mmCIF file of C-alpha atoms in Angstrom:
data_model
loop_
_atom_site.group_PDB
_atom_site.id
_atom_site.type_symbol
_atom_site.label_atom_id
_atom_site.label_comp_id
_atom_site.label_asym_id
_atom_site.label_seq_id
_atom_site.Cartn_x
_atom_site.Cartn_y
_atom_site.Cartn_z
ATOM 1 C CA GLN A 387 0.000 0.000 0.000
ATOM 2 C CA LYS A 388 1.315 3.420 -0.940
ATOM 3 C CA GLU A 389 1.707 5.977 1.836
ATOM 4 C CA VAL A 390 -0.353 8.477 -0.134
ATOM 5 C CA GLU A 391 -3.144 7.506 -2.495
ATOM 6 C CA GLN A 392 -4.527 9.875 -5.101
ATOM 7 C CA ASP A 393 -6.867 9.049 -7.956
ATOM 8 C CA PRO A 394 -4.966 9.895 -11.151
ATOM 9 C CA GLY A 395 -8.158 10.650 -13.063
ATOM 10 C CA PRO A 396 -8.311 12.059 -15.641
ATOM 11 C CA LEU A 397 -11.033 14.392 -14.439
ATOM 12 C CA SER A 398 -12.905 16.505 -16.973
ATOM 13 C CA VAL A 399 -15.354 19.233 -15.934
ATOM 14 C CA PRO A 400 -17.135 22.135 -17.625
ATOM 15 C CA GLU A 401 -16.035 25.684 -16.974
ATOM 16 C CA GLY A 402 -17.601 27.085 -13.804
ATOM 17 C CA ALA A 403 -17.927 23.725 -12.065
ATOM 18 C CA ILE A 404 -16.739 23.013 -8.549
ATOM 19 C CA VAL A 405 -13.850 20.579 -8.568
ATOM 20 C CA SER A 406 -13.049 18.262 -5.697
ATOM 21 C CA LEU A 407 -9.641 16.592 -5.493
ATOM 22 C CA ASN A 408 -8.746 14.173 -2.740
ATOM 23 C CA CYS A 409 -5.937 12.186 -1.173
ATOM 24 C CA THR A 410 -5.824 9.588 1.547
ATOM 25 C CA TYR A 411 -2.771 8.636 3.522
ATOM 26 C CA SER A 412 -1.674 6.001 5.985
ATOM 27 C CA ASN A 413 1.124 7.660 7.986
ATOM 28 C CA SER A 414 -0.401 9.257 11.083
ATOM 29 C CA ALA A 415 2.816 11.248 11.626
ATOM 30 C CA PHE A 416 2.065 13.537 8.690
ATOM 31 C CA GLN A 417 1.331 17.033 9.957
ATOM 32 C CA TYR A 418 1.994 19.301 6.996
ATOM 33 C CA PHE A 419 -0.151 19.076 3.906
ATOM 34 C CA MET A 420 0.312 20.762 0.570
ATOM 35 C CA TRP A 421 -1.303 20.967 -2.817
ATOM 36 C CA TYR A 422 0.790 21.658 -5.873
ATOM 37 C CA ARG A 423 -0.318 22.460 -9.403
ATOM 38 C CA GLN A 424 1.856 21.312 -12.277
ATOM 39 C CA TYR A 425 1.396 22.398 -15.851
ATOM 40 C CA SER A 426 2.779 20.222 -18.599
ATOM 41 C CA ARG A 427 6.572 20.278 -18.734
ATOM 42 C CA LYS A 428 6.844 22.675 -15.801
ATOM 43 C CA GLY A 429 7.847 22.309 -12.165
ATOM 44 C CA PRO A 430 5.135 22.049 -9.491
ATOM 45 C CA GLU A 431 3.766 25.313 -8.127
ATOM 46 C CA LEU A 432 2.679 25.527 -4.488
ATOM 47 C CA LEU A 433 -1.044 26.270 -4.240
ATOM 48 C CA MET A 434 -2.043 25.623 -0.662
ATOM 49 C CA TYR A 435 -0.271 24.744 2.556
ATOM 50 C CA THR A 436 -2.008 23.528 5.699
ATOM 51 C CA TYR A 437 -0.716 22.497 9.068
ATOM 52 C CA SER A 438 -2.682 19.821 10.938
ATOM 53 C CA SER A 439 -6.470 19.581 10.623
ATOM 54 C CA GLY A 440 -8.840 22.267 9.455
ATOM 55 C CA ASN A 441 -9.776 24.369 6.463
ATOM 56 C CA LYS A 442 -7.883 27.032 4.597
ATOM 57 C CA GLU A 443 -9.246 29.257 1.885
ATOM 58 C CA ASP A 444 -7.386 31.282 -0.735
ATOM 59 C CA GLY A 445 -9.459 32.845 -3.462
ATOM 60 C CA ARG A 446 -11.180 30.098 -5.425
ATOM 61 C CA PHE A 447 -9.237 27.369 -3.628
ATOM 62 C CA THR A 448 -10.127 25.681 -0.345
ATOM 63 C CA ALA A 449 -7.995 23.025 1.309
ATOM 64 C CA GLN A 450 -9.385 20.704 3.959
ATOM 65 C CA VAL A 451 -7.526 18.314 6.214
ATOM 66 C CA ASP A 452 -9.190 15.645 8.327
ATOM 67 C CA LYS A 453 -6.445 13.921 10.269
ATOM 68 C CA SER A 454 -8.857 11.593 12.050
ATOM 69 C CA SER A 455 -9.838 10.125 8.681
ATOM 70 C CA LYS A 456 -6.391 10.641 7.107
ATOM 71 C CA TYR A 457 -8.072 12.457 4.250
ATOM 72 C CA ILE A 458 -7.299 15.748 2.547
ATOM 73 C CA SER A 459 -9.186 17.652 -0.113
ATOM 74 C CA LEU A 460 -8.756 20.569 -2.453
ATOM 75 C CA PHE A 461 -11.816 22.356 -3.793
ATOM 76 C CA ILE A 462 -11.710 24.680 -6.773
ATOM 77 C CA ARG A 463 -14.705 26.956 -7.211
ATOM 78 C CA ASP A 464 -15.725 28.520 -10.520
ATOM 79 C CA SER A 465 -13.163 26.419 -12.366
ATOM 80 C CA GLN A 466 -11.503 27.956 -15.412
ATOM 81 C CA PRO A 467 -9.797 26.409 -18.444
ATOM 82 C CA SER A 468 -6.538 27.834 -17.064
ATOM 83 C CA ASP A 469 -6.963 25.495 -14.070
ATOM 84 C CA SER A 470 -6.329 22.550 -16.395
ATOM 85 C CA ALA A 471 -3.219 20.913 -14.976
ATOM 86 C CA THR A 472 -2.048 18.046 -12.822
ATOM 87 C CA TYR A 473 -2.723 18.520 -9.110
ATOM 88 C CA LEU A 474 -0.398 16.839 -6.654
ATOM 89 C CA CYS A 475 -1.020 16.406 -2.974
ATOM 90 C CA ALA A 476 2.055 16.215 -0.762
ATOM 91 C CA MET A 477 2.661 15.781 2.911
ATOM 92 C CA SER A 478 5.435 15.718 5.468
ATOM 93 C CA ASP A 479 6.068 14.817 9.073
ATOM 94 C CA GLN A 480 9.037 17.164 9.368
ATOM 95 C CA ARG A 481 10.777 15.080 11.957
ATOM 96 C CA GLY A 482 14.463 14.202 12.207
ATOM 97 C CA THR A 483 16.028 13.032 8.981
ATOM 98 C CA SER A 484 12.750 13.361 7.145
ATOM 99 C CA TYR A 485 12.706 17.116 7.738
ATOM 100 C CA GLY A 486 11.521 18.798 4.585
ATOM 101 C CA LYS A 487 10.991 15.557 2.683
ATOM 102 C CA LEU A 488 7.653 15.339 0.982
ATOM 103 C CA THR A 489 5.638 12.291 0.102
ATOM 104 C CA PHE A 490 3.595 12.889 -3.027
ATOM 105 C CA GLY A 491 0.399 11.463 -4.365
ATOM 106 C CA GLN A 492 0.360 10.273 -7.933
ATOM 107 C CA GLY A 493 -1.321 13.436 -9.158
ATOM 108 C CA THR A 494 -4.772 14.017 -10.655
ATOM 109 C CA ILE A 495 -5.009 15.263 -14.227
ATOM 110 C CA LEU A 496 -7.730 17.910 -14.461
ATOM 111 C CA THR A 497 -9.201 19.348 -17.643
ATOM 112 C CA VAL A 498 -11.663 22.229 -17.524
ATOM 113 C CA HIS A 499 -13.353 22.643 -20.875
ATOM 114 C CA PRO A 500 -15.033 25.861 -22.024
ATOM 115 C CA GLY B 128 6.290 32.811 -3.080
ATOM 116 C CA ALA B 129 9.933 31.856 -3.061
ATOM 117 C CA VAL B 130 11.681 31.548 -6.426
ATOM 118 C CA VAL B 131 13.842 28.648 -7.523
ATOM 119 C CA SER B 132 15.569 28.570 -10.889
ATOM 120 C CA GLN B 133 17.120 25.746 -12.877
ATOM 121 C CA HIS B 134 19.587 25.803 -15.692
ATOM 122 C CA PRO B 135 19.477 24.628 -18.372
ATOM 123 C CA SER B 136 15.775 24.196 -19.058
ATOM 124 C CA ARG B 137 16.471 21.487 -21.590
ATOM 125 C CA VAL B 138 19.526 19.661 -22.790
ATOM 126 C CA ILE B 139 20.200 17.095 -25.478
ATOM 127 C CA CYS B 140 23.416 15.131 -25.276
ATOM 128 C CA LYS B 141 25.099 12.076 -26.725
ATOM 129 C CA SER B 142 25.289 8.831 -24.839
ATOM 130 C CA GLY B 143 28.370 8.657 -22.630
ATOM 131 C CA THR B 144 28.669 12.363 -21.927
ATOM 132 C CA SER B 145 28.103 14.082 -18.586
ATOM 133 C CA VAL B 146 25.517 16.758 -17.988
ATOM 134 C CA LYS B 147 25.395 19.281 -15.156
ATOM 135 C CA ILE B 148 22.149 20.844 -13.971
ATOM 136 C CA GLU B 149 22.125 23.852 -11.649
ATOM 137 C CA CYS B 150 19.467 24.694 -9.079
ATOM 138 C CA ARG B 151 19.412 28.114 -7.427
ATOM 139 C CA SER B 152 17.213 29.652 -4.758
ATOM 140 C CA LEU B 153 16.947 33.269 -5.863
ATOM 141 C CA ASP B 154 15.445 35.089 -2.913
ATOM 142 C CA PHE B 155 16.118 32.897 0.083
ATOM 143 C CA GLN B 156 18.801 30.695 1.536
ATOM 144 C CA ALA B 157 18.114 26.981 1.415
ATOM 145 C CA THR B 158 19.999 24.711 3.736
ATOM 146 C CA THR B 159 18.357 21.759 2.071
ATOM 147 C CA MET B 160 17.566 21.119 -1.571
ATOM 148 C CA PHE B 161 15.984 18.068 -3.134
ATOM 149 C CA TRP B 162 16.392 16.473 -6.540
ATOM 150 C CA TYR B 163 13.569 14.619 -8.237
ATOM 151 C CA ARG B 164 13.016 12.935 -11.550
ATOM 152 C CA GLN B 165 9.687 12.604 -13.227
ATOM 153 C CA PHE B 166 8.728 10.284 -16.053
ATOM 154 C CA PRO B 167 5.800 11.136 -18.351
ATOM 155 C CA LYS B 168 2.431 11.011 -16.600
ATOM 156 C CA GLN B 169 4.022 9.944 -13.336
ATOM 157 C CA SER B 170 4.550 11.681 -10.056
ATOM 158 C CA LEU B 171 7.830 13.004 -8.751
ATOM 159 C CA MET B 172 10.361 10.479 -7.557
ATOM 160 C CA LEU B 173 12.789 11.749 -4.959
ATOM 161 C CA MET B 174 16.371 10.978 -5.924
ATOM 162 C CA ALA B 175 18.391 12.648 -3.203
ATOM 163 C CA THR B 176 18.483 15.193 -0.436
ATOM 164 C CA SER B 177 21.224 17.776 -0.716
ATOM 165 C CA ASN B 178 22.453 19.595 2.372
ATOM 166 C CA GLU B 179 24.795 22.550 2.164
ATOM 167 C CA GLY B 180 28.327 21.628 3.110
ATOM 168 C CA SER B 181 27.746 17.894 3.479
ATOM 169 C CA LYS B 182 27.302 14.796 1.369
ATOM 170 C CA ALA B 183 23.978 14.197 -0.279
ATOM 171 C CA THR B 184 21.647 11.487 0.973
ATOM 172 C CA TYR B 185 20.428 9.254 -1.834
ATOM 173 C CA GLU B 186 17.179 7.332 -1.964
ATOM 174 C CA GLN B 187 17.245 3.605 -2.307
ATOM 175 C CA GLY B 188 17.995 2.498 -5.840
ATOM 176 C CA VAL B 189 19.604 5.764 -6.936
ATOM 177 C CA GLU B 190 23.246 5.363 -7.977
ATOM 178 C CA LYS B 191 25.275 8.001 -6.154
ATOM 179 C CA ASP B 192 28.243 7.555 -8.498
ATOM 180 C CA LYS B 193 26.054 8.235 -11.486
ATOM 181 C CA PHE B 194 24.124 11.180 -10.090
ATOM 182 C CA LEU B 195 26.663 13.446 -8.423
ATOM 183 C CA ILE B 196 25.263 16.161 -6.215
ATOM 184 C CA ASN B 197 27.143 19.161 -4.912
ATOM 185 C CA HIS B 198 25.631 21.750 -2.596
ATOM 186 C CA ALA B 199 28.408 24.291 -2.329
ATOM 187 C CA SER B 200 26.423 27.227 -1.017
ATOM 188 C CA LEU B 201 23.092 28.079 0.561
ATOM 189 C CA THR B 202 21.688 29.113 -2.814
ATOM 190 C CA LEU B 203 23.183 26.605 -5.245
ATOM 191 C CA SER B 204 23.033 22.861 -5.719
ATOM 192 C CA THR B 205 24.176 20.996 -8.807
ATOM 193 C CA LEU B 206 23.272 17.583 -10.179
ATOM 194 C CA THR B 207 25.696 15.952 -12.600
ATOM 195 C CA VAL B 208 24.487 12.978 -14.592
ATOM 196 C CA THR B 209 27.688 11.119 -15.429
ATOM 197 C CA SER B 210 28.088 8.920 -18.510
ATOM 198 C CA ALA B 211 24.484 9.533 -19.460
ATOM 199 C CA HIS B 212 22.529 6.862 -21.317
ATOM 200 C CA PRO B 213 19.167 6.984 -23.081
ATOM 201 C CA GLU B 214 17.434 5.509 -20.030
ATOM 202 C CA ASP B 215 18.512 8.599 -18.074
ATOM 203 C CA SER B 216 16.305 10.733 -20.310
ATOM 204 C CA SER B 217 13.770 12.311 -18.002
ATOM 205 C CA PHE B 218 12.511 15.518 -16.445
ATOM 206 C CA TYR B 219 14.723 16.525 -13.521
ATOM 207 C CA ILE B 220 13.287 18.917 -10.962
ATOM 208 C CA CYS B 221 14.944 20.468 -7.936
ATOM 209 C CA SER B 222 13.327 22.045 -4.935
ATOM 210 C CA ALA B 223 14.554 24.204 -2.106
ATOM 211 C CA THR B 224 13.051 24.143 1.330
ATOM 212 C CA THR B 225 12.260 26.957 3.677
ATOM 213 C CA ARG B 226 11.368 26.183 7.262
ATOM 214 C CA ASP B 227 8.274 24.210 6.430
ATOM 215 C CA THR B 228 7.673 23.683 2.744
ATOM 216 C CA GLN B 229 9.328 23.189 -0.621
ATOM 217 C CA TYR B 230 9.483 25.438 -3.655
ATOM 218 C CA PHE B 231 10.215 23.824 -6.962
ATOM 219 C CA GLY B 232 12.299 24.854 -9.912
ATOM 220 C CA PRO B 233 10.862 24.806 -13.432
ATOM 221 C CA GLY B 234 12.612 21.545 -14.291
ATOM 222 C CA THR B 235 15.237 20.413 -16.791
ATOM 223 C CA ARG B 236 14.345 18.083 -19.609
ATOM 224 C CA LEU B 237 17.247 15.799 -20.404
ATOM 225 C CA THR B 238 17.312 13.835 -23.636
ATOM 226 C CA VAL B 239 20.160 11.404 -24.179
ATOM 227 C CA LEU B 240 20.599 10.226 -27.749
#
């Protein structure tokens, strides 16, 4: 079993739809949770960063973390064609030799069509 | 957000040659940098952790003599792919860490003929 599971999709939605992206994980030591967006042939771009459980909102993006269920989500409201990309969840426990090391999900390919 | 650059953005080389890729943190000092490779439609695979002033820590299965990492300063780490072969063709991405998260470079596409 992988430490982080993410449905690779692909996910296709119409413009304006609400998109829900999810990851589950097995390591209860994870405390830091991130979502990255990666366009084709580019490096990942940090979208959202959350520490421990709770919600965080930034513009059209909302990140949720439920540590009791080991489940994280990213919601995109009013999706735009420019949101078409691969979305990667990542997490870290930041302890000892693993400080700064991230464990990534496989990535979900999202297409928002006009 | 923090800015990380990579150079070159793409390189094509002949089999058997060595290629050096640079990773720079432009507006912050990074004690730790990471090197990843990514195959098409796959997620990032961590190759090694690079700490300034010390030897890199390689992930299991990554040949340290083939992928040489040097982290000479708090803003620069280099990855040298020695005696490159076609199977080394991939997208190489570095990241630099601040206190609690990573910022990624734009990546380097390596093609070995």
